[in-house]
XYZ file of C-alpha atoms in Angstrom:
668
model
C -0.024 0.017 -0.031
C 1.131 3.574 -0.723
C 0.496 6.141 1.884
C 0.362 9.167 -0.439
C -2.369 10.156 -2.897
C -1.993 8.281 -6.180
C -2.252 10.049 -9.519
C -5.197 8.800 -11.460
C -5.020 6.240 -14.255
C -5.723 7.494 -17.739
C -7.727 5.448 -20.212
C -9.255 7.039 -23.263
C -12.115 5.066 -24.862
C -10.154 2.144 -26.212
C -12.530 1.720 -29.163
C -11.842 4.813 -31.099
C -11.770 5.891 -34.745
C -8.064 5.179 -34.542
C -8.360 1.430 -34.835
C -10.795 1.391 -37.736
C -7.959 1.738 -40.180
C -5.962 4.270 -42.195
C -8.751 4.579 -44.816
C -11.336 5.595 -42.261
C -9.004 8.330 -40.962
C -8.298 9.656 -44.469
C -12.100 9.814 -45.184
C -12.797 11.478 -41.841
C -15.203 8.686 -40.661
C -16.395 9.285 -37.152
C -16.548 6.596 -34.564
C -19.855 4.798 -34.033
C -21.177 2.225 -31.592
C -21.094 -0.387 -34.350
C -17.418 0.275 -35.010
C -16.713 0.113 -31.300
C -18.052 -3.451 -31.162
C -15.378 -4.648 -33.628
C -12.460 -4.390 -31.220
C -13.116 -7.200 -28.791
C -10.253 -9.670 -28.521
C -10.995 -13.360 -29.121
C -7.706 -14.350 -27.478
C -5.493 -13.344 -24.554
C -2.622 -11.338 -26.085
C 0.856 -12.776 -26.319
C 3.154 -12.330 -23.312
C 6.004 -11.173 -25.538
C 5.911 -7.396 -26.011
C 6.842 -5.934 -29.468
C 10.426 -4.783 -29.812
C 9.875 -1.614 -31.795
C 8.055 0.646 -29.338
C 9.834 4.006 -28.474
C 11.534 4.397 -25.134
C 10.613 7.219 -22.743
C 13.661 8.275 -20.711
C 11.727 9.940 -17.879
C 8.288 10.526 -16.377
C 5.376 8.261 -17.196
C 2.728 7.650 -19.860
C -0.740 8.669 -18.790
C -2.674 8.262 -22.031
C -2.427 6.263 -25.248
C -4.463 6.734 -28.397
C -4.107 5.075 -31.812
C -5.475 6.837 -34.912
C -4.966 4.816 -38.038
C -1.267 4.235 -38.439
C -0.345 6.815 -35.737
C -0.032 6.328 -31.982
C -0.190 9.410 -29.725
C 0.918 9.256 -26.109
C 0.595 11.829 -23.322
C 2.045 12.036 -19.844
C 4.685 13.640 -17.743
C 7.708 12.628 -19.855
C 10.081 15.127 -21.508
C 12.307 12.911 -23.666
C 12.114 9.861 -25.893
C 14.211 7.839 -28.303
C 13.843 4.959 -30.763
C 13.711 1.387 -29.504
C 17.176 0.100 -28.628
C 18.638 3.585 -28.357
C 19.614 6.345 -30.805
C 19.336 10.075 -30.671
C 17.156 11.520 -27.970
C 14.071 13.625 -28.954
C 13.241 16.374 -26.591
C 9.460 16.451 -26.554
C 7.520 17.250 -23.407
C 4.146 15.682 -22.387
C 2.966 14.587 -25.858
C 4.451 12.508 -28.673
C 3.322 10.692 -31.797
C 4.951 7.774 -33.640
C 4.278 5.171 -36.291
C 2.048 2.307 -35.013
C 4.052 -0.491 -36.654
C 7.653 0.744 -36.622
C 7.782 3.047 -33.610
C 9.474 5.847 -35.661
C 8.829 9.106 -33.841
C 7.166 11.885 -35.902
C 9.272 14.928 -35.302
C 6.850 17.170 -37.243
C 4.454 16.740 -34.403
C 5.998 18.962 -31.731
C 3.518 21.127 -29.802
C 4.802 22.933 -26.809
C 2.661 22.493 -23.589
C 3.486 23.935 -20.234
C 2.204 21.075 -18.114
C 1.461 17.339 -18.382
C -1.143 15.576 -20.497
C -3.742 13.342 -18.826
C -6.128 12.260 -21.585
C -6.461 11.997 -25.387
C -9.409 11.532 -27.800
C -9.701 11.623 -31.603
C -11.233 14.510 -33.417
C -14.348 13.864 -35.529
C -12.420 13.994 -38.833
C -9.560 11.820 -37.619
C -6.970 14.438 -38.538
C -6.442 15.938 -35.073
C -6.096 14.864 -31.493
C -8.054 16.423 -28.616
C -5.855 16.802 -25.536
C -6.774 17.195 -21.911
C -4.510 17.833 -18.911
C -3.282 20.401 -16.392
C -1.710 22.821 -18.982
C -2.709 26.459 -19.589
C -0.455 27.218 -22.554
C 0.042 25.396 -25.862
C 2.616 26.655 -28.392
C 2.334 30.122 -27.015
C -1.411 30.420 -26.928
C -3.717 30.246 -23.905
C -5.581 26.903 -23.841
C -6.824 25.961 -20.400
C -6.859 22.205 -19.866
C -8.225 21.377 -23.372
C -6.940 21.819 -26.868
C -7.125 20.236 -30.343
C -3.822 19.657 -32.206
C -3.335 18.794 -35.851
C -1.503 15.462 -36.225
C 0.225 16.438 -39.477
C 2.103 19.448 -38.101
C 1.517 19.840 -34.327
C -0.342 23.153 -34.779
C -3.361 24.095 -32.668
C -6.684 23.758 -34.412
C -8.561 26.830 -33.287
C -11.918 25.567 -34.699
C -12.286 23.687 -31.399
C -12.549 26.012 -28.382
C -13.106 24.722 -24.898
C -11.467 25.399 -21.565
C -11.961 24.192 -17.977
C -11.137 25.903 -14.642
C -9.587 22.662 -13.320
C -7.596 19.642 -14.596
C -9.118 17.521 -17.295
C -8.464 13.855 -16.439
C -10.494 11.805 -18.882
C -11.899 12.164 -22.485
C -14.162 9.911 -24.420
C -15.154 10.628 -28.036
C -18.403 9.092 -29.106
C -19.956 10.076 -32.409
C -20.449 13.852 -32.359
C -19.979 14.012 -28.600
C -16.938 14.510 -26.442
C -17.373 13.510 -22.806
C -14.980 15.235 -20.381
C -14.259 14.681 -16.694
C -11.837 15.983 -14.105
C -11.420 18.471 -11.240
C -13.197 21.422 -12.866
C -16.344 23.220 -11.736
C -16.865 25.259 -14.934
C -16.511 24.422 -18.598
C -16.423 27.340 -21.082
C -17.610 29.462 -18.115
C -20.737 27.387 -17.622
C -21.233 25.606 -14.331
C -20.239 21.942 -14.798
C -19.056 20.110 -11.711
C -16.818 17.123 -12.569
C -18.271 16.236 -15.940
C -19.421 17.857 -19.151
C -20.419 16.841 -22.653
C -19.110 18.971 -25.611
C -19.719 19.202 -29.304
C -16.689 17.399 -30.604
C -16.276 19.860 -33.522
C -16.770 23.231 -31.816
C -16.171 22.500 -28.150
C -19.529 24.038 -27.278
C -21.088 22.751 -23.919
C -24.147 20.530 -24.361
C -26.961 22.067 -22.222
C -28.681 18.661 -21.936
C -25.766 17.223 -19.957
C -25.722 19.000 -16.575
C -25.290 16.317 -13.884
C -23.268 17.897 -11.041
C -20.921 15.637 -9.016
C -20.729 17.288 -5.588
C -20.051 16.956 -1.863
C -16.709 15.196 -1.852
C -16.150 13.288 1.385
C -12.644 14.669 1.568
C -10.365 17.189 -0.208
C -11.262 18.447 -3.682
C -14.094 17.069 -5.788
C -12.974 15.135 -8.916
C -14.183 12.650 -11.405
C -10.880 11.097 -12.565
C -12.284 8.186 -14.591
C -15.396 7.096 -16.449
C -16.413 4.683 -19.164
C -19.152 4.743 -21.777
C -20.753 1.492 -22.906
C -20.464 0.629 -26.642
C -24.176 1.255 -27.147
C -23.860 4.812 -25.869
C -26.680 4.370 -23.438
C -24.832 4.176 -20.061
C -21.873 5.935 -18.451
C -20.251 4.896 -15.263
C -18.130 7.499 -13.399
C -15.906 7.116 -10.338
C -14.206 9.589 -8.019
C -14.281 11.877 -5.002
C -18.013 12.692 -4.661
C -20.996 11.608 -2.579
C -23.879 13.256 -4.565
C -24.728 13.237 -8.261
C -27.411 15.607 -9.305
C -28.503 15.653 -5.660
C -28.810 11.903 -5.313
C -26.680 9.764 -2.975
C -23.901 8.085 -4.993
C -20.744 7.482 -3.050
C -17.603 7.327 -5.232
C -19.407 5.636 -8.147
C -22.492 6.475 -10.273
C -24.198 5.362 -13.475
C -25.786 7.907 -15.826
C -28.586 7.218 -18.268
C -27.517 8.785 -21.607
C -30.840 7.999 -23.304
C -32.760 10.635 -21.481
C -32.807 14.365 -22.337
C -31.515 15.904 -20.231
C -29.135 13.186 -19.072
C -30.168 11.656 -15.743
C -28.763 9.497 -12.963
C -29.615 5.856 -13.617
C -31.380 3.756 -10.876
C -28.129 1.924 -10.114
C -26.541 2.410 -6.708
C -24.277 0.544 -4.284
C -23.085 1.051 -0.767
C -19.968 -1.023 -1.230
C -17.631 1.971 -1.602
C -17.994 4.010 1.616
C -15.208 6.198 2.814
C -13.383 6.331 6.185
C -15.101 8.477 8.635
C -13.009 9.604 11.698
C -14.271 7.959 14.866
C -16.137 5.250 12.938
C -15.858 1.710 14.269
C -16.045 0.369 10.704
C -12.839 -0.573 9.138
C -13.201 0.878 5.672
C -10.391 1.811 3.296
C -7.495 4.102 4.112
C -8.178 7.765 4.775
C -4.919 8.637 2.997
C -6.782 8.923 -0.363
C -9.399 11.478 -1.354
C -10.898 8.601 -3.362
C -9.804 5.039 -3.503
C -11.506 4.457 -6.877
C -8.912 4.055 -9.598
C -10.473 2.937 -12.939
C -13.475 1.515 -14.641
C -14.117 -0.076 -18.068
C -17.095 -1.577 -19.859
C -16.953 -4.952 -21.587
C -17.051 -4.895 -25.420
C -20.707 -6.040 -25.361
C -21.611 -3.572 -22.609
C -23.183 -6.254 -20.402
C -20.828 -5.533 -17.456
C -18.134 -3.257 -16.286
C -15.022 -3.777 -14.079
C -13.822 -1.474 -11.288
C -10.388 -1.373 -9.619
C -9.367 0.339 -6.407
C -6.553 1.247 -3.988
C -7.054 1.880 -0.268
C -4.957 -0.561 1.736
C -5.785 -4.081 2.856
C -9.075 -4.452 4.659
C -10.644 -7.929 5.045
C -14.018 -8.237 3.353
C -13.910 -4.653 2.007
C -13.423 -3.494 -1.596
C -10.059 -1.840 -1.032
C -7.259 -3.091 -3.314
C -9.751 -5.145 -5.417
C -11.007 -5.880 -8.904
C -14.817 -6.257 -9.157
C -17.316 -7.074 -11.931
C -20.757 -5.318 -11.960
C -23.700 -6.068 -14.167
C -24.945 -3.130 -16.283
C -28.550 -4.282 -16.360
C -28.849 -4.363 -12.509
C -31.128 -1.780 -10.903
C -31.903 -0.713 -7.387
C -29.910 0.323 -4.301
C -27.400 -1.733 -2.298
C -26.202 -3.552 -5.409
C -23.342 -6.073 -5.090
C -20.606 -7.074 -7.481
C -20.758 -10.371 -9.362
C -17.314 -11.297 -8.028
C -14.417 -9.765 -6.126
C -10.701 -10.441 -6.493
C -8.572 -9.229 -3.575
C -4.924 -8.251 -4.040
C -4.006 -8.578 -0.390
C -2.829 -4.981 0.142
C -1.561 -3.680 -3.202
C -3.376 -1.211 -5.493
C -4.696 -1.735 -8.981
C -4.441 1.449 -11.078
C -5.934 0.519 -14.500
C -8.288 -2.026 -16.011
C -9.261 -3.024 -19.559
C -12.055 -5.464 -20.447
C -11.430 -6.905 -23.934
C -13.830 -9.811 -24.099
C -11.462 -12.710 -23.755
C -9.861 -11.217 -20.619
C -9.962 -8.395 -18.063
C -6.451 -6.915 -17.856
C -5.357 -5.222 -14.629
C -2.199 -3.277 -13.891
C -0.961 -1.852 -10.649
C 1.772 -2.497 -8.082
C 0.168 -5.773 -7.051
C 2.307 -8.802 -6.293
C -0.519 -11.341 -6.015
C -4.151 -11.891 -7.006
C -6.782 -14.237 -5.494
C -5.328 -13.199 -2.143
C -8.252 -12.304 0.304
C -6.915 -13.946 3.473
C -4.386 -11.326 4.619
C -4.711 -9.776 8.013
C -5.558 -6.024 8.064
C -2.496 -5.317 10.192
C -0.145 -7.277 8.014
C 2.461 -4.556 7.717
C 4.277 -5.807 4.644
C 1.540 -7.931 3.180
C 2.475 -11.517 2.239
C 0.558 -14.139 0.188
C -2.061 -16.177 2.055
C -4.044 -19.216 1.011
C -5.004 -19.168 -2.665
C -2.618 -16.336 -3.626
C -1.233 -16.418 -7.203
C 1.921 -14.371 -8.066
C 1.234 -11.722 -10.771
C 3.691 -8.922 -10.602
C 2.304 -5.617 -11.983
C 0.079 -7.192 -14.658
C -2.552 -9.937 -14.874
C -5.267 -11.183 -17.131
C -8.379 -12.311 -15.418
C -11.279 -14.630 -16.382
C -14.289 -12.320 -16.915
C -16.596 -15.084 -15.574
C -15.124 -15.194 -12.077
C -12.098 -12.904 -11.822
C -9.534 -15.642 -11.408
C -6.140 -15.245 -13.206
C -5.245 -16.845 -16.527
C -1.760 -18.282 -17.019
C -0.787 -15.006 -18.821
C 2.067 -13.642 -16.688
C 4.585 -11.426 -18.546
C 5.531 -9.469 -15.472
C 6.180 -5.729 -15.110
C 8.297 -3.671 -12.792
C 5.647 -2.671 -10.234
C 6.360 1.007 -9.624
C 3.110 2.840 -9.139
C 1.285 0.923 -11.832
C -0.109 0.871 -15.309
C -1.533 4.350 -16.005
C -3.451 3.278 -19.102
C -4.295 0.238 -21.197
C -5.580 0.669 -24.748
C -6.806 -2.326 -26.748
C -6.799 -2.145 -30.556
C -7.511 -4.724 -33.218
C -3.779 -5.537 -33.219
C -3.184 -5.846 -29.505
C -2.848 -4.230 -26.086
C -0.921 -1.021 -25.341
C 0.420 -0.538 -21.805
C 1.465 2.876 -20.551
C 3.145 3.021 -17.139
C 5.906 4.519 -14.964
C 8.439 1.700 -15.053
C 10.881 0.203 -17.466
C 10.642 -3.602 -17.352
C 7.818 -5.294 -19.270
C 7.685 -9.006 -20.185
C 11.234 -9.487 -18.855
C 12.472 -6.955 -21.369
C 13.360 -3.234 -21.253
C 10.426 -1.133 -22.443
C 10.629 2.207 -20.663
C 7.081 3.485 -19.813
C 5.442 2.007 -22.893
C 4.865 -1.487 -24.406
C 2.590 -3.318 -26.770
C 1.396 -6.916 -26.558
C 0.259 -8.258 -29.963
C -2.903 -10.294 -30.506
C -0.959 -12.402 -33.071
C 0.379 -15.442 -31.172
C -2.078 -14.937 -28.339
C -3.775 -17.814 -26.504
C -7.337 -18.994 -27.107
C -9.213 -19.445 -23.866
C -10.983 -22.847 -23.598
C -14.739 -22.549 -23.202
C -16.343 -22.828 -19.816
C -19.365 -24.773 -21.128
C -20.231 -28.087 -19.340
C -21.275 -31.071 -21.398
C -24.972 -31.188 -22.308
C -27.733 -33.753 -22.509
C -28.833 -35.768 -24.442
C -25.581 -37.512 -23.852
C -24.131 -40.041 -21.403
C -24.175 -40.148 -17.618
C -21.063 -41.621 -16.039
C -21.138 -43.159 -12.552
C -18.152 -44.080 -10.307
C -19.909 -46.946 -8.535
C -19.651 -46.403 -4.735
C -19.330 -50.131 -3.895
C -17.194 -51.549 -6.752
C -15.278 -48.438 -7.868
C -16.155 -49.310 -11.517
C -16.865 -46.563 -13.977
C -20.270 -47.179 -15.622
C -21.984 -45.187 -18.343
C -25.556 -44.975 -19.522
C -27.115 -42.853 -22.312
C -29.703 -40.383 -21.114
C -31.920 -37.934 -23.116
C -33.539 -36.256 -20.055
C -36.454 -38.632 -20.260
C -35.250 -42.208 -21.099
C -32.226 -44.144 -19.833
C -30.209 -46.433 -22.101
C -28.290 -49.554 -21.231
C -25.560 -49.570 -18.631
C -22.073 -50.606 -19.696
C -18.667 -50.507 -17.901
C -15.753 -48.384 -19.216
C -12.069 -48.040 -18.206
C -11.528 -51.511 -16.743
C -8.747 -51.783 -14.241
C -9.157 -48.352 -12.732
C -10.710 -48.340 -9.257
C -12.552 -45.070 -8.466
C -13.550 -45.876 -4.875
C -11.177 -43.157 -3.634
C -12.725 -40.594 -5.919
C -14.668 -37.798 -4.213
C -16.929 -36.166 -6.741
C -16.200 -35.512 -10.394
C -17.021 -33.373 -13.436
C -15.891 -33.352 -17.097
C -15.061 -30.254 -19.110
C -13.236 -29.644 -22.373
C -11.898 -33.193 -22.675
C -10.703 -33.277 -19.039
C -12.052 -35.186 -16.088
C -11.708 -33.432 -12.766
C -12.228 -35.181 -9.430
C -11.468 -35.029 -5.710
C -9.494 -37.786 -4.035
C -9.611 -39.365 -0.567
C -6.351 -37.658 0.498
C -7.877 -34.261 0.070
C -6.422 -33.400 -3.326
C -8.039 -32.194 -6.522
C -6.956 -34.056 -9.682
C -7.407 -34.053 -13.431
C -6.969 -36.431 -16.355
C -7.643 -36.144 -20.052
C -10.748 -37.968 -20.975
C -12.471 -38.844 -24.301
C -15.412 -40.904 -23.066
C -13.526 -44.214 -22.982
C -9.899 -43.517 -22.094
C -8.169 -41.410 -19.471
C -4.708 -39.889 -19.353
C -2.201 -39.673 -16.550
C -3.451 -38.157 -13.263
C -2.283 -34.596 -12.497
C -2.688 -33.069 -9.054
C -3.890 -29.491 -9.180
C -1.873 -26.958 -7.145
C -4.268 -25.441 -4.576
C -1.845 -22.577 -3.772
C -2.056 -22.950 0.021
C -5.806 -23.453 0.384
C -4.961 -26.549 2.351
C -4.256 -24.234 5.350
C -6.983 -22.618 7.465
C -6.917 -18.809 7.011
C -5.462 -17.033 9.956
C -6.556 -15.145 11.943
C -10.075 -16.460 12.252
C -11.714 -13.280 11.023
C -12.581 -14.648 7.621
C -16.016 -16.215 7.626
C -18.063 -18.166 5.184
C -20.414 -15.476 3.698
C -23.758 -15.434 5.519
C -22.393 -17.353 8.539
C -20.232 -16.815 11.633
C -18.127 -19.892 10.738
C -14.435 -19.410 9.892
C -13.408 -20.399 6.404
C -12.049 -23.907 6.659
C -9.180 -25.589 4.845
C -10.274 -27.019 1.490
C -8.662 -30.355 2.356
C -11.366 -31.869 4.567
C -14.011 -30.639 2.091
C -12.245 -32.606 -0.594
C -11.681 -35.656 1.569
C -15.404 -35.743 2.474
C -16.821 -34.572 -0.791
C -19.932 -36.446 -1.911
C -20.742 -34.732 -5.166
C -19.312 -32.129 -7.566
C -20.230 -30.305 -10.746
C -19.093 -27.284 -12.801
C -21.222 -24.403 -14.010
C -20.754 -20.703 -14.696
C -17.066 -20.646 -13.678
C -17.768 -22.400 -10.379
C -17.138 -25.813 -8.840
C -20.282 -26.680 -6.799
C -19.866 -29.444 -4.230
C -21.386 -31.180 -1.246
C -19.727 -32.491 1.900
C -20.699 -35.575 3.874
C -23.214 -34.803 6.703
C -23.204 -31.081 5.775
C -26.648 -29.580 4.815
C -25.153 -27.087 2.372
C -24.283 -26.780 -1.288
C -20.925 -24.987 -1.530
C -19.051 -23.397 -4.458
C -15.633 -22.040 -5.251
C -14.601 -20.287 -8.478
C -12.480 -22.324 -10.916
C -10.746 -21.321 -14.172
C -9.826 -24.345 -16.273
C -7.316 -22.374 -18.387
C -4.988 -21.908 -15.443
C -6.362 -24.643 -13.187
C -6.853 -21.973 -10.533
C -9.249 -22.588 -7.558
C -10.716 -19.521 -6.019
C -9.683 -18.664 -2.472
C -13.196 -17.599 -1.431
C -15.782 -20.097 -0.234
C -19.506 -19.499 -0.829
C -22.795 -21.228 0.113
C -25.191 -21.584 -2.846
C -28.012 -23.374 -1.000
C -28.975 -24.662 2.382
C -31.867 -26.768 1.148
C -34.292 -25.678 -1.604
C -35.841 -29.136 -1.554
C -32.546 -31.039 -1.894
C -31.077 -33.026 1.040
C -27.449 -31.971 0.414
C -26.119 -34.023 3.319
C -27.412 -37.186 1.605
C -26.039 -36.544 -1.872
C -23.855 -39.334 -3.255
C -22.878 -38.021 -6.666
C -24.284 -35.223 -8.817
C -23.817 -33.528 -12.140
C -25.117 -30.488 -14.004
C -26.205 -30.652 -17.700
C -28.493 -28.506 -19.833
C -29.805 -26.556 -16.870
C -30.631 -29.702 -14.952
C -29.090 -30.824 -11.638
C -29.080 -34.598 -11.502
C -28.052 -36.167 -8.222
C -28.068 -39.458 -6.377
C -28.726 -40.071 -2.664
C -27.355 -42.691 -0.243
C -30.360 -44.992 -0.838
C -29.434 -45.279 -4.564
C -32.237 -43.096 -5.868
C -31.548 -40.653 -8.758
C -33.328 -37.199 -8.954
C -33.468 -34.343 -11.398
C -34.286 -30.667 -10.771
C -33.868 -27.400 -12.589
C -30.893 -25.347 -11.434
C -30.143 -21.679 -11.735
C -27.428 -21.098 -9.178
C -29.738 -23.013 -6.768
C -32.423 -25.620 -7.260
C -35.659 -24.367 -8.783
C -38.859 -26.397 -8.305
C -39.446 -29.909 -6.869
C -36.867 -32.694 -7.617
C -38.234 -35.526 -9.743
C -37.313 -39.174 -9.082
C -35.845 -40.532 -12.352
C -33.974 -43.657 -11.286
C -33.017 -45.947 -8.454
C -33.525 -49.557 -7.120
C -37.343 -49.178 -7.325
C -37.429 -47.361 -10.660
C -34.860 -48.937 -12.982
C -33.258 -51.507 -10.645
C -29.989 -49.526 -10.441
C -28.307 -48.320 -7.287
C -27.067 -44.794 -8.455
C -25.088 -43.974 -5.248
C -21.716 -42.806 -6.566
C -18.204 -41.700 -5.728
C -18.374 -39.436 -8.750
C -21.101 -38.656 -11.203
C -20.731 -36.619 -14.391
C -22.141 -35.967 -17.901
C -20.188 -36.325 -21.049
C -21.037 -36.416 -24.795
């Protein structure tokens, strides 16, 4: 944790006119929501950064924008040179270069008197709109906002806008330019924290007047926001507690479909601030706001938020969270939380295949660290990811992608383009190579993430017989059972403790408390591999970490695996039952990296199913199929918990089969 106020991450809208192509720029085609949709990545980018990116010799990169074949960067730097060395170019705060060779464009040399914080494309694709803390550009007065011609670095005076405080974020969307920062007026009109301008003239839009006010501490500011690809919602974060007079502490969603623009019925109480004298242990009071960045997914269905704030058990300090855009109401909760264990995340980028995070984190999946840890260390479940990580959007667990980055303060901006992922930061090592302040990870050579879809029915049900240990299979079309036949002779599964099949792999618990996997094609299995549980075998200490909704300390995973009676996979989760325990549990699981989530959850405490009596279960096509100790087989709809009344579909009195199992799974 840092004990001083962090500068804010910069992230211009990653889906800009720039990445449409050179032809679009030449024709002056403006960005549209449809174009924005094209930039989702189908893979996790390669972990080997490109060798040709320019080197910044000082400062940091706050903003990155690609426009056709040109990349523009802004920040606090004053010098740059070509990759691998060469002559130094003295250019303060803003720089442009070729997007494939890294050659610096020395014709583009505007003179700003203070750093750049944000960049956005002009409507014709020939100029860049620049925001920051400057007041002078190439000898003229331009307060915090200016448009600069890319071909020669001259100011374009057709765009006229100025703010009375720092501009920290810009998003160009069609004919609109969204602006946020520490200002209270824009072009002399009252605009507290945010404004919407005409992208061509800079005129203030009178239908966008949503004041962000009453900062809990220090000076009001809206350092970051994100607009969904449909242009219907905007999520803003920062140092405020009211938005247009409504309670919205540090985060708010705006409805862009109304005129005037209004505050959406989306609110959460998960980001409160430290109040002196309070007995609640919220995040550190060292920060005016502990919100750091927000980004919508390419389809707009969710957004991710990252924070600083010191380690606080069960709070959203130093976390990554996913939130659903369609949710409404107050007291909303995130879909998942990934704790860093005491290190800040500064930037986030959701690209479809992955959610990338960059900060000064050392670990992810690290919730079980004591609040008073001093120098925080990894606890049960922690995965090393120095400075960079790619997370599974379904559950927030890390992928295997691990290029590494010198931690410093953090990544100040990600920018995803059709070709890859730009990373602007304050450090020099990236992917075990020297890339001062700037790097690029190509899509080419990236990794395809295996699907998280369980096998469906009609198909085959496999049963690890509880008495004999034989693996039996029987076709099932959700109404009629076929004939039973044995498979895999010679393998005794009596020590198995629950099982599920996914992507040609069989996963199962074992009597010694381990989790194992083998390749599986329906008839043959490969060599057993024990999955690394990353310290989840230990009981989290101290005993201040409880199973959600209970006062029971989180246990070691080992006795749960030793006494497991049923297991299945759905929606990025391993659901399981434990002998003589009346609950259905789940933990997150990402097959790509074989990572098991540190957090333990209770999915159900009944719902018509006697979980303590389960002896094998599987999930297929929205149906939970489970056996009980008396050999009966049941089926019930499942949507995160059982829905409706279980139906008896097999058993000694139905089909003459004892379905009690050591492991039960579907495969087709």
